[in-house]
Amino acid sequence: MTAAPGSAGSFEDLCLRAHEEARRRRRPVMVSWHEDPARCAIDVPALLAAVADDRRRAFVWSSRWSGLTILGVGTALDLHGHGVDRFTQVGRSWRRHLTTSMSNAPSPHSPEHPARPLLVGGFAFQADAGHPLGAFPDGLMWVPEAQLTWTSPQSPLLTLNAQVAESDDPVAVAERARTSARVLAGRPQPAAGPDPLAELVQELPSAREWRALVLDARKAIEAGPLTKVVLSRQLLLRTHGPQVAGHALRHLLASQDTGAVFGVRLAQRWFLGATPECLVRLRAGEVRTHGLAGSAPRHADPVDDERYADWLRTDPKIHREHAVVTAHVERKLRDVCTDVQTGGGNPVLKLPHVQHRQTDIRAVVRQPPQGGLLELARLLHPTPAVGGHPGHLALDWLARHEPFDRGWYAGPVGWMDSRSEGELAVAIRSAAVSGHRAAVYAGCGIVSGSDPDEEYAESSLKMRTMLAALGVPIRTGHTGTTA
């Protein structure tokens, strides 16, 4: 339910009304209050420094696909998902909570103003895997107490959110959200950290173990019916200086012009990255995604750089690997969509250190699926680009052979609005930061004939994005190791 515009004089008044409704219904009521912050351009680096310096739950999102940036602080509502049904569980809980909600004004449905409130968060790559960074469970999405959103820093929108139960003090609930909003109103100067901010401690698996693992995967593939498995590596780092995560996020926002930059802080642990891969976007019934598979290095010489791009377009092995990913996405979308179309965009996606073969995919949902964006995520995740093919065989092989739990690496991360529309990215090109430790992740698709040394070099290139953001010195050269 939505309160009529002007019927509540303030966020605190709306929380009081919600408390009365919660007592009448004997269940909590969600409150969202929308207002324009001070009319001035946002100082994004300073704002990121304020969020990173705070100790509350935090969410950072900047999408080059939709142009939407989100900064969320605090927690008004947590929705957990466990096991293989984690997407369905979160989606079902979200719809249930929205049946008792109050707002000071209807929110326009557009890229500039998704329907409020927003649900943000992410999911593990694989459920029930243990996740040693215990703050990052199988699935967690939440409503921030305060969220600042914009497509232009000159026109932000502030939303205060609260979940008011009959046993709550509504004034205290409102003040908690106001306190979180003050973090988004501060304008501190970004803290300068020492250079470098991090140093390499260990590779997991080691270079020798990686080569053996690739050969084992290749043997399994050549024996069939497994045709592809995506192996991942970790670089374990020791970090130095204050606000390492905040520094990394500012670097990523300044240096990345494709994909999505994201950051999630749970219990003082950060998971952050700059991913080129969209799992799925849903808006006004239209589904957008892409197939992304096949990699090549960038080169300073434009002629050599284009030679690599042409290899991505024409190499038969790359074509087969890419076709598997695209076919998977098309097949899954046809279960719930019509008018599934592929192509039309640039077939090569160029990033600062690496370039990929890609195919744009769009479709129209037959009718809004009950779980909306999360139902589409359930169908698509994991794609062969991050797991392998056939999916169940690849995941089983990884569970038995990969030497660490991925946690949220290569899992879906993003946001969803009150219409169950939004954006989810695949959390690759990412790192986990906890205290003075960090782990940087990258993966490679192994198929028949894959060369261990070439795959090692490719994964090293993919790690450069996060190593540069964390301040690790990187040797020059277009195919050398990264640290």
mmCIF file of C-alpha atoms in Angstrom, residues 46-340:
data_model
loop_
_atom_site.group_PDB
_atom_site.id
_atom_site.type_symbol
_atom_site.label_atom_id
_atom_site.label_comp_id
_atom_site.label_asym_id
_atom_site.label_seq_id
_atom_site.Cartn_x
_atom_site.Cartn_y
_atom_site.Cartn_z
ATOM 1 C CA ALA A 46 34.466 11.895 -1.000
ATOM 2 C CA LEU A 47 31.181 10.050 -0.660
ATOM 3 C CA LEU A 48 32.894 6.698 -1.225
ATOM 4 C CA ALA A 49 35.466 7.632 1.404
ATOM 5 C CA ALA A 50 32.652 8.363 3.875
ATOM 6 C CA VAL A 51 30.947 5.022 3.150
ATOM 7 C CA ALA A 52 34.211 3.082 3.393
ATOM 8 C CA ASP A 53 35.130 4.792 6.671
ATOM 9 C CA ASP A 54 31.783 3.933 8.264
ATOM 10 C CA ARG A 55 31.201 0.535 9.896
ATOM 11 C CA ARG A 56 27.632 -0.145 8.767
ATOM 12 C CA ARG A 57 26.522 -2.577 6.072
ATOM 13 C CA ALA A 58 27.269 -0.955 2.720
ATOM 14 C CA PHE A 59 26.459 -1.461 -0.954
ATOM 15 C CA VAL A 60 28.097 0.313 -3.902
ATOM 16 C CA TRP A 61 26.898 -0.084 -7.485
ATOM 17 C CA SER A 62 27.692 1.802 -10.670
ATOM 18 C CA SER A 63 26.313 0.321 -13.887
ATOM 19 C CA ARG A 64 27.522 1.312 -17.329
ATOM 20 C CA TRP A 65 24.635 -0.761 -18.738
ATOM 21 C CA SER A 66 21.834 1.347 -17.236
ATOM 22 C CA GLY A 67 23.776 4.389 -16.037
ATOM 23 C CA LEU A 68 22.462 3.901 -12.489
ATOM 24 C CA THR A 69 24.647 4.418 -9.415
ATOM 25 C CA ILE A 70 23.550 3.249 -5.956
ATOM 26 C CA LEU A 71 25.108 3.881 -2.557
ATOM 27 C CA GLY A 72 23.367 2.093 0.310
ATOM 28 C CA VAL A 73 24.156 2.275 4.034
ATOM 29 C CA GLY A 74 22.689 0.317 6.943
ATOM 30 C CA THR A 75 20.079 -2.432 6.999
ATOM 31 C CA ALA A 76 16.328 -2.012 7.247
ATOM 32 C CA LEU A 77 15.469 -5.572 6.177
ATOM 33 C CA ASP A 78 17.521 -8.725 5.555
ATOM 34 C CA LEU A 79 16.326 -11.487 3.230
ATOM 35 C CA HIS A 80 18.345 -14.722 3.292
ATOM 36 C CA GLY A 81 18.333 -17.610 0.859
ATOM 37 C CA HIS A 82 19.875 -21.009 1.525
ATOM 38 C CA GLY A 83 20.702 -23.980 -0.662
ATOM 39 C CA VAL A 84 19.649 -24.548 -4.247
ATOM 40 C CA ASP A 85 16.385 -22.610 -3.755
ATOM 41 C CA ARG A 86 18.106 -19.448 -2.519
ATOM 42 C CA PHE A 87 16.876 -17.245 -5.397
ATOM 43 C CA THR A 88 13.282 -18.407 -4.985
ATOM 44 C CA GLN A 89 13.390 -17.941 -1.210
ATOM 45 C CA VAL A 90 14.589 -14.343 -1.433
ATOM 46 C CA GLY A 91 12.100 -13.481 -4.175
ATOM 47 C CA ARG A 92 9.192 -14.978 -2.262
ATOM 48 C CA SER A 93 10.147 -13.132 0.946
ATOM 49 C CA TRP A 94 10.454 -9.854 -0.961
ATOM 50 C CA ARG A 95 6.961 -10.140 -2.428
ATOM 51 C CA ARG A 96 5.538 -10.986 0.993
ATOM 52 C CA HIS A 97 7.127 -7.959 2.675
ATOM 53 C CA LEU A 98 5.920 -5.632 -0.081
ATOM 54 C CA THR A 99 2.290 -6.508 0.662
ATOM 55 C CA THR A 100 2.604 -4.369 3.794
ATOM 56 C CA SER A 101 4.547 -1.288 2.716
ATOM 57 C CA MET A 102 4.030 2.464 2.922
ATOM 58 C CA SER A 103 5.612 5.286 0.939
ATOM 59 C CA ASN A 104 5.294 9.056 0.900
ATOM 60 C CA ALA A 105 4.920 9.197 -2.887
ATOM 61 C CA PRO A 106 4.684 6.916 -5.901
ATOM 62 C CA SER A 107 8.063 6.397 -7.513
ATOM 63 C CA PRO A 108 8.359 6.828 -11.293
ATOM 64 C CA HIS A 109 9.477 3.697 -13.124
ATOM 65 C CA SER A 110 12.430 4.678 -15.270
ATOM 66 C CA PRO A 111 16.179 4.134 -15.370
ATOM 67 C CA GLU A 112 16.521 7.342 -13.338
ATOM 68 C CA HIS A 113 13.997 6.244 -10.729
ATOM 69 C CA PRO A 114 13.510 2.488 -10.252
ATOM 70 C CA ALA A 115 10.508 1.598 -8.128
ATOM 71 C CA ARG A 116 11.450 2.026 -4.472
ATOM 72 C CA PRO A 117 12.521 0.568 -2.146
ATOM 73 C CA LEU A 118 15.539 -1.205 -3.629
ATOM 74 C CA LEU A 119 16.760 -4.622 -2.560
ATOM 75 C CA VAL A 120 20.540 -5.025 -2.926
ATOM 76 C CA GLY A 121 23.058 -7.821 -2.388
ATOM 77 C CA GLY A 122 24.202 -11.058 -3.940
ATOM 78 C CA PHE A 123 24.582 -14.813 -3.968
ATOM 79 C CA ALA A 124 27.356 -17.371 -3.685
ATOM 80 C CA PHE A 125 28.604 -19.052 -6.813
ATOM 81 C CA GLN A 126 27.568 -22.432 -5.434
ATOM 82 C CA ALA A 127 25.194 -23.119 -2.537
ATOM 83 C CA ASP A 128 26.060 -25.172 0.554
ATOM 84 C CA ALA A 129 29.806 -24.897 -0.077
ATOM 85 C CA GLY A 130 30.833 -23.639 3.373
ATOM 86 C CA HIS A 131 32.032 -20.122 2.445
ATOM 87 C CA PRO A 132 34.984 -19.531 4.796
ATOM 88 C CA LEU A 133 34.304 -15.783 4.744
ATOM 89 C CA GLY A 134 31.252 -16.475 6.869
ATOM 90 C CA ALA A 135 29.757 -13.023 6.412
ATOM 91 C CA PHE A 136 28.953 -13.930 2.797
ATOM 92 C CA PRO A 137 26.216 -16.603 2.892
ATOM 93 C CA ASP A 138 24.487 -18.570 0.120
ATOM 94 C CA GLY A 139 22.226 -15.623 -0.601
ATOM 95 C CA LEU A 140 21.642 -12.280 1.075
ATOM 96 C CA MET A 141 19.752 -9.273 -0.230
ATOM 97 C CA TRP A 142 18.705 -6.392 1.959
ATOM 98 C CA VAL A 143 16.986 -3.009 1.990
ATOM 99 C CA PRO A 144 19.461 -0.284 3.051
ATOM 100 C CA GLU A 145 18.319 2.150 5.719
ATOM 101 C CA ALA A 146 19.520 4.965 3.469
ATOM 102 C CA GLN A 147 20.151 4.793 -0.260
ATOM 103 C CA LEU A 148 21.348 7.465 -2.658
ATOM 104 C CA THR A 149 20.687 6.806 -6.361
ATOM 105 C CA TRP A 150 21.419 8.761 -9.503
ATOM 106 C CA THR A 151 22.104 8.603 -13.206
ATOM 107 C CA SER A 152 23.600 12.086 -13.042
ATOM 108 C CA PRO A 153 25.509 13.344 -9.976
ATOM 109 C CA GLN A 154 23.560 16.592 -10.361
ATOM 110 C CA SER A 155 20.176 14.893 -9.751
ATOM 111 C CA PRO A 156 20.396 12.331 -6.921
ATOM 112 C CA LEU A 157 17.461 10.884 -5.014
ATOM 113 C CA LEU A 158 17.665 9.953 -1.339
ATOM 114 C CA THR A 159 15.459 7.175 0.032
ATOM 115 C CA LEU A 160 15.077 6.355 3.739
ATOM 116 C CA ASN A 161 13.804 2.867 4.545
ATOM 117 C CA ALA A 162 12.608 1.214 7.727
ATOM 118 C CA GLN A 163 10.886 -1.991 8.766
ATOM 119 C CA VAL A 164 8.518 -1.129 11.633
ATOM 120 C CA ALA A 165 7.226 -3.941 13.858
ATOM 121 C CA GLU A 166 4.549 -3.656 16.533
ATOM 122 C CA SER A 167 7.176 -4.072 19.265
ATOM 123 C CA ASP A 168 9.396 -1.299 17.849
ATOM 124 C CA ASP A 169 9.774 2.281 18.961
ATOM 125 C CA PRO A 170 8.986 3.967 15.616
ATOM 126 C CA VAL A 171 10.868 7.153 16.535
ATOM 127 C CA ALA A 172 14.012 5.123 17.273
ATOM 128 C CA VAL A 173 13.592 3.176 14.021
ATOM 129 C CA ALA A 174 13.331 6.415 12.058
ATOM 130 C CA GLU A 175 16.406 7.849 13.798
ATOM 131 C CA ARG A 176 18.495 4.804 12.857
ATOM 132 C CA ALA A 177 17.704 5.433 9.199
ATOM 133 C CA ARG A 178 18.459 9.147 9.595
ATOM 134 C CA THR A 179 21.814 8.253 11.164
ATOM 135 C CA SER A 180 22.674 6.069 8.166
ATOM 136 C CA ALA A 181 21.620 8.896 5.838
ATOM 137 C CA ARG A 182 24.111 11.234 7.525
ATOM 138 C CA VAL A 183 26.911 9.063 6.139
ATOM 139 C CA LEU A 184 25.598 9.877 2.653
ATOM 140 C CA ALA A 185 25.466 13.590 3.502
ATOM 141 C CA GLY A 186 29.076 13.894 4.704
ATOM 142 C CA ARG A 187 31.751 15.393 2.504
ATOM 143 C CA PRO A 188 35.104 14.271 3.951
ATOM 144 C CA GLN A 189 38.241 14.385 1.854
ATOM 145 C CA PRO A 190 39.309 10.961 0.512
ATOM 146 C CA ALA A 191 42.044 9.468 2.653
ATOM 147 C CA ALA A 192 45.370 8.967 0.895
ATOM 148 C CA GLY A 193 46.993 5.606 1.511
ATOM 149 C CA PRO A 194 50.595 4.525 1.050
ATOM 150 C CA ASP A 195 51.760 3.248 -2.303
ATOM 151 C CA PRO A 196 51.663 0.309 -2.835
ATOM 152 C CA LEU A 197 48.584 -0.592 -0.819
ATOM 153 C CA ALA A 198 49.094 -4.358 -1.052
ATOM 154 C CA GLU A 199 51.735 -6.994 -1.747
ATOM 155 C CA LEU A 200 51.539 -10.562 -2.986
ATOM 156 C CA VAL A 201 51.820 -13.299 -0.337
ATOM 157 C CA GLN A 202 50.700 -16.533 -2.011
ATOM 158 C CA GLU A 203 49.118 -18.031 -5.125
ATOM 159 C CA LEU A 204 46.349 -20.587 -4.647
ATOM 160 C CA PRO A 205 46.818 -22.939 -6.388
ATOM 161 C CA SER A 206 50.523 -22.405 -7.006
ATOM 162 C CA ALA A 207 51.704 -22.076 -10.602
ATOM 163 C CA ARG A 208 52.815 -25.710 -10.577
ATOM 164 C CA GLU A 209 49.538 -26.908 -9.038
ATOM 165 C CA TRP A 210 47.579 -24.818 -11.538
ATOM 166 C CA ARG A 211 49.268 -26.492 -14.479
ATOM 167 C CA ALA A 212 48.557 -29.927 -13.023
ATOM 168 C CA LEU A 213 44.927 -28.947 -12.414
ATOM 169 C CA VAL A 214 44.484 -27.771 -16.013
ATOM 170 C CA LEU A 215 45.895 -31.072 -17.276
ATOM 171 C CA ASP A 216 43.523 -33.000 -14.990
ATOM 172 C CA ALA A 217 40.586 -30.979 -16.308
ATOM 173 C CA ARG A 218 41.700 -31.567 -19.887
ATOM 174 C CA LYS A 219 41.860 -35.329 -19.289
ATOM 175 C CA ALA A 220 38.333 -35.309 -17.857
ATOM 176 C CA ILE A 221 37.099 -33.341 -20.874
ATOM 177 C CA GLU A 222 38.804 -35.596 -23.389
ATOM 178 C CA ALA A 223 37.237 -38.615 -21.668
ATOM 179 C CA GLY A 224 33.762 -36.997 -22.022
ATOM 180 C CA PRO A 225 30.954 -36.110 -21.625
ATOM 181 C CA LEU A 226 32.328 -32.985 -19.878
ATOM 182 C CA THR A 227 33.214 -30.430 -22.584
ATOM 183 C CA LYS A 228 34.291 -27.379 -20.556
ATOM 184 C CA VAL A 229 35.210 -26.516 -16.986
ATOM 185 C CA VAL A 230 36.039 -23.039 -15.697
ATOM 186 C CA LEU A 231 38.943 -23.128 -13.234
ATOM 187 C CA SER A 232 39.740 -20.205 -10.949
ATOM 188 C CA ARG A 233 42.794 -18.918 -9.125
ATOM 189 C CA GLN A 234 43.393 -16.754 -6.055
ATOM 190 C CA LEU A 235 46.205 -14.332 -5.338
ATOM 191 C CA LEU A 236 46.427 -13.804 -1.577
ATOM 192 C CA LEU A 237 47.660 -10.338 -0.597
ATOM 193 C CA ARG A 238 48.755 -8.428 2.475
ATOM 194 C CA THR A 239 47.258 -4.929 2.465
ATOM 195 C CA HIS A 240 48.680 -1.728 3.963
ATOM 196 C CA GLY A 241 47.281 1.640 4.863
ATOM 197 C CA PRO A 242 43.772 2.889 5.652
ATOM 198 C CA GLN A 243 40.673 2.527 3.514
ATOM 199 C CA VAL A 244 42.079 -0.046 1.111
ATOM 200 C CA ALA A 245 38.559 -0.972 -0.064
ATOM 201 C CA GLY A 246 37.549 2.663 -0.462
ATOM 202 C CA HIS A 247 40.714 3.393 -2.447
ATOM 203 C CA ALA A 248 40.052 0.380 -4.678
ATOM 204 C CA LEU A 249 36.442 1.417 -5.335
ATOM 205 C CA ARG A 250 37.441 4.969 -6.248
ATOM 206 C CA HIS A 251 40.089 3.606 -8.602
ATOM 207 C CA LEU A 252 37.602 1.262 -10.267
ATOM 208 C CA LEU A 253 34.961 3.967 -10.720
ATOM 209 C CA ALA A 254 37.549 6.271 -12.267
ATOM 210 C CA SER A 255 39.129 3.686 -14.568
ATOM 211 C CA GLN A 256 36.292 1.432 -15.764
ATOM 212 C CA ASP A 257 33.945 2.549 -18.547
ATOM 213 C CA THR A 258 32.179 -0.772 -19.240
ATOM 214 C CA GLY A 259 30.189 -3.257 -17.170
ATOM 215 C CA ALA A 260 29.479 -2.615 -13.493
ATOM 216 C CA VAL A 261 31.552 -1.622 -10.473
ATOM 217 C CA PHE A 262 30.267 -3.139 -7.237
ATOM 218 C CA GLY A 263 31.142 -3.272 -3.554
ATOM 219 C CA VAL A 264 29.477 -5.124 -0.679
ATOM 220 C CA ARG A 265 30.535 -4.776 2.963
ATOM 221 C CA LEU A 266 29.226 -7.374 5.388
ATOM 222 C CA ALA A 267 30.576 -7.577 8.951
ATOM 223 C CA GLN A 268 33.648 -5.469 8.045
ATOM 224 C CA ARG A 269 34.539 -7.665 5.086
ATOM 225 C CA TRP A 270 34.394 -6.211 1.574
ATOM 226 C CA PHE A 271 33.685 -8.005 -1.679
ATOM 227 C CA LEU A 272 34.254 -5.681 -4.610
ATOM 228 C CA GLY A 273 35.099 -5.642 -8.273
ATOM 229 C CA ALA A 274 34.557 -4.318 -11.783
ATOM 230 C CA THR A 275 32.829 -6.949 -13.881
ATOM 231 C CA PRO A 276 32.261 -6.864 -17.637
ATOM 232 C CA GLU A 277 29.642 -9.618 -17.450
ATOM 233 C CA CYS A 278 25.906 -9.049 -17.050
ATOM 234 C CA LEU A 279 23.928 -12.041 -15.832
ATOM 235 C CA VAL A 280 20.546 -10.445 -16.517
ATOM 236 C CA ARG A 281 18.731 -7.101 -16.585
ATOM 237 C CA LEU A 282 14.941 -6.744 -16.483
ATOM 238 C CA ARG A 283 13.013 -3.542 -17.112
ATOM 239 C CA ALA A 284 9.425 -3.056 -18.310
ATOM 240 C CA GLY A 285 9.263 -6.707 -19.372
ATOM 241 C CA GLU A 286 12.421 -6.560 -21.519
ATOM 242 C CA VAL A 287 15.301 -8.893 -20.675
ATOM 243 C CA ARG A 288 18.860 -7.937 -21.581
ATOM 244 C CA THR A 289 21.979 -10.063 -21.170
ATOM 245 C CA HIS A 290 24.940 -11.271 -23.209
ATOM 246 C CA GLY A 291 27.083 -14.281 -23.885
ATOM 247 C CA LEU A 292 30.695 -13.650 -22.889
ATOM 248 C CA ALA A 293 33.412 -16.231 -23.568
ATOM 249 C CA GLY A 294 36.836 -16.274 -25.150
ATOM 250 C CA SER A 295 39.653 -13.913 -24.116
ATOM 251 C CA ALA A 296 42.678 -12.234 -25.663
ATOM 252 C CA PRO A 297 45.177 -9.655 -24.367
ATOM 253 C CA ARG A 298 45.112 -5.963 -25.254
ATOM 254 C CA HIS A 299 48.132 -4.456 -26.979
ATOM 255 C CA ALA A 300 49.503 -0.921 -27.044
ATOM 256 C CA ASP A 301 50.016 -1.168 -30.801
ATOM 257 C CA PRO A 302 46.583 -0.658 -32.466
ATOM 258 C CA VAL A 303 47.499 -3.040 -35.299
ATOM 259 C CA ASP A 304 48.425 -5.845 -32.908
ATOM 260 C CA ASP A 305 45.409 -5.066 -30.723
ATOM 261 C CA GLU A 306 43.085 -5.440 -33.699
ATOM 262 C CA ARG A 307 44.867 -8.650 -34.687
ATOM 263 C CA TYR A 308 43.913 -10.125 -31.323
ATOM 264 C CA ALA A 309 40.323 -8.888 -31.762
ATOM 265 C CA ASP A 310 40.147 -10.492 -35.205
ATOM 266 C CA TRP A 311 41.401 -13.748 -33.702
ATOM 267 C CA LEU A 312 38.512 -13.624 -31.209
ATOM 268 C CA ARG A 313 36.054 -13.164 -34.082
ATOM 269 C CA THR A 314 37.378 -15.974 -36.267
ATOM 270 C CA ASP A 315 39.152 -18.649 -34.190
ATOM 271 C CA PRO A 316 37.170 -21.943 -34.404
ATOM 272 C CA LYS A 317 37.963 -22.919 -30.793
ATOM 273 C CA ILE A 318 36.784 -19.530 -29.486
ATOM 274 C CA HIS A 319 33.689 -19.784 -31.664
ATOM 275 C CA ARG A 320 32.763 -23.190 -30.200
ATOM 276 C CA GLU A 321 33.352 -22.053 -26.618
ATOM 277 C CA HIS A 322 31.331 -18.889 -27.152
ATOM 278 C CA ALA A 323 28.494 -20.750 -28.894
ATOM 279 C CA VAL A 324 28.047 -22.997 -25.841
ATOM 280 C CA VAL A 325 27.520 -19.971 -23.584
ATOM 281 C CA THR A 326 25.150 -18.207 -25.980
ATOM 282 C CA ALA A 327 23.099 -21.351 -26.591
ATOM 283 C CA HIS A 328 22.723 -21.909 -22.836
ATOM 284 C CA VAL A 329 21.377 -18.386 -22.295
ATOM 285 C CA GLU A 330 19.026 -18.562 -25.300
ATOM 286 C CA ARG A 331 17.645 -21.963 -24.254
ATOM 287 C CA LYS A 332 16.979 -20.860 -20.665
ATOM 288 C CA LEU A 333 15.316 -17.613 -21.719
ATOM 289 C CA ARG A 334 12.966 -19.398 -24.111
ATOM 290 C CA ASP A 335 11.430 -21.141 -21.065
ATOM 291 C CA VAL A 336 9.918 -17.814 -19.928
ATOM 292 C CA CYS A 337 10.374 -15.399 -22.854
ATOM 293 C CA THR A 338 9.356 -14.711 -26.419
ATOM 294 C CA ASP A 339 11.184 -12.869 -29.192
ATOM 295 C CA VAL A 340 14.640 -14.022 -28.090
#
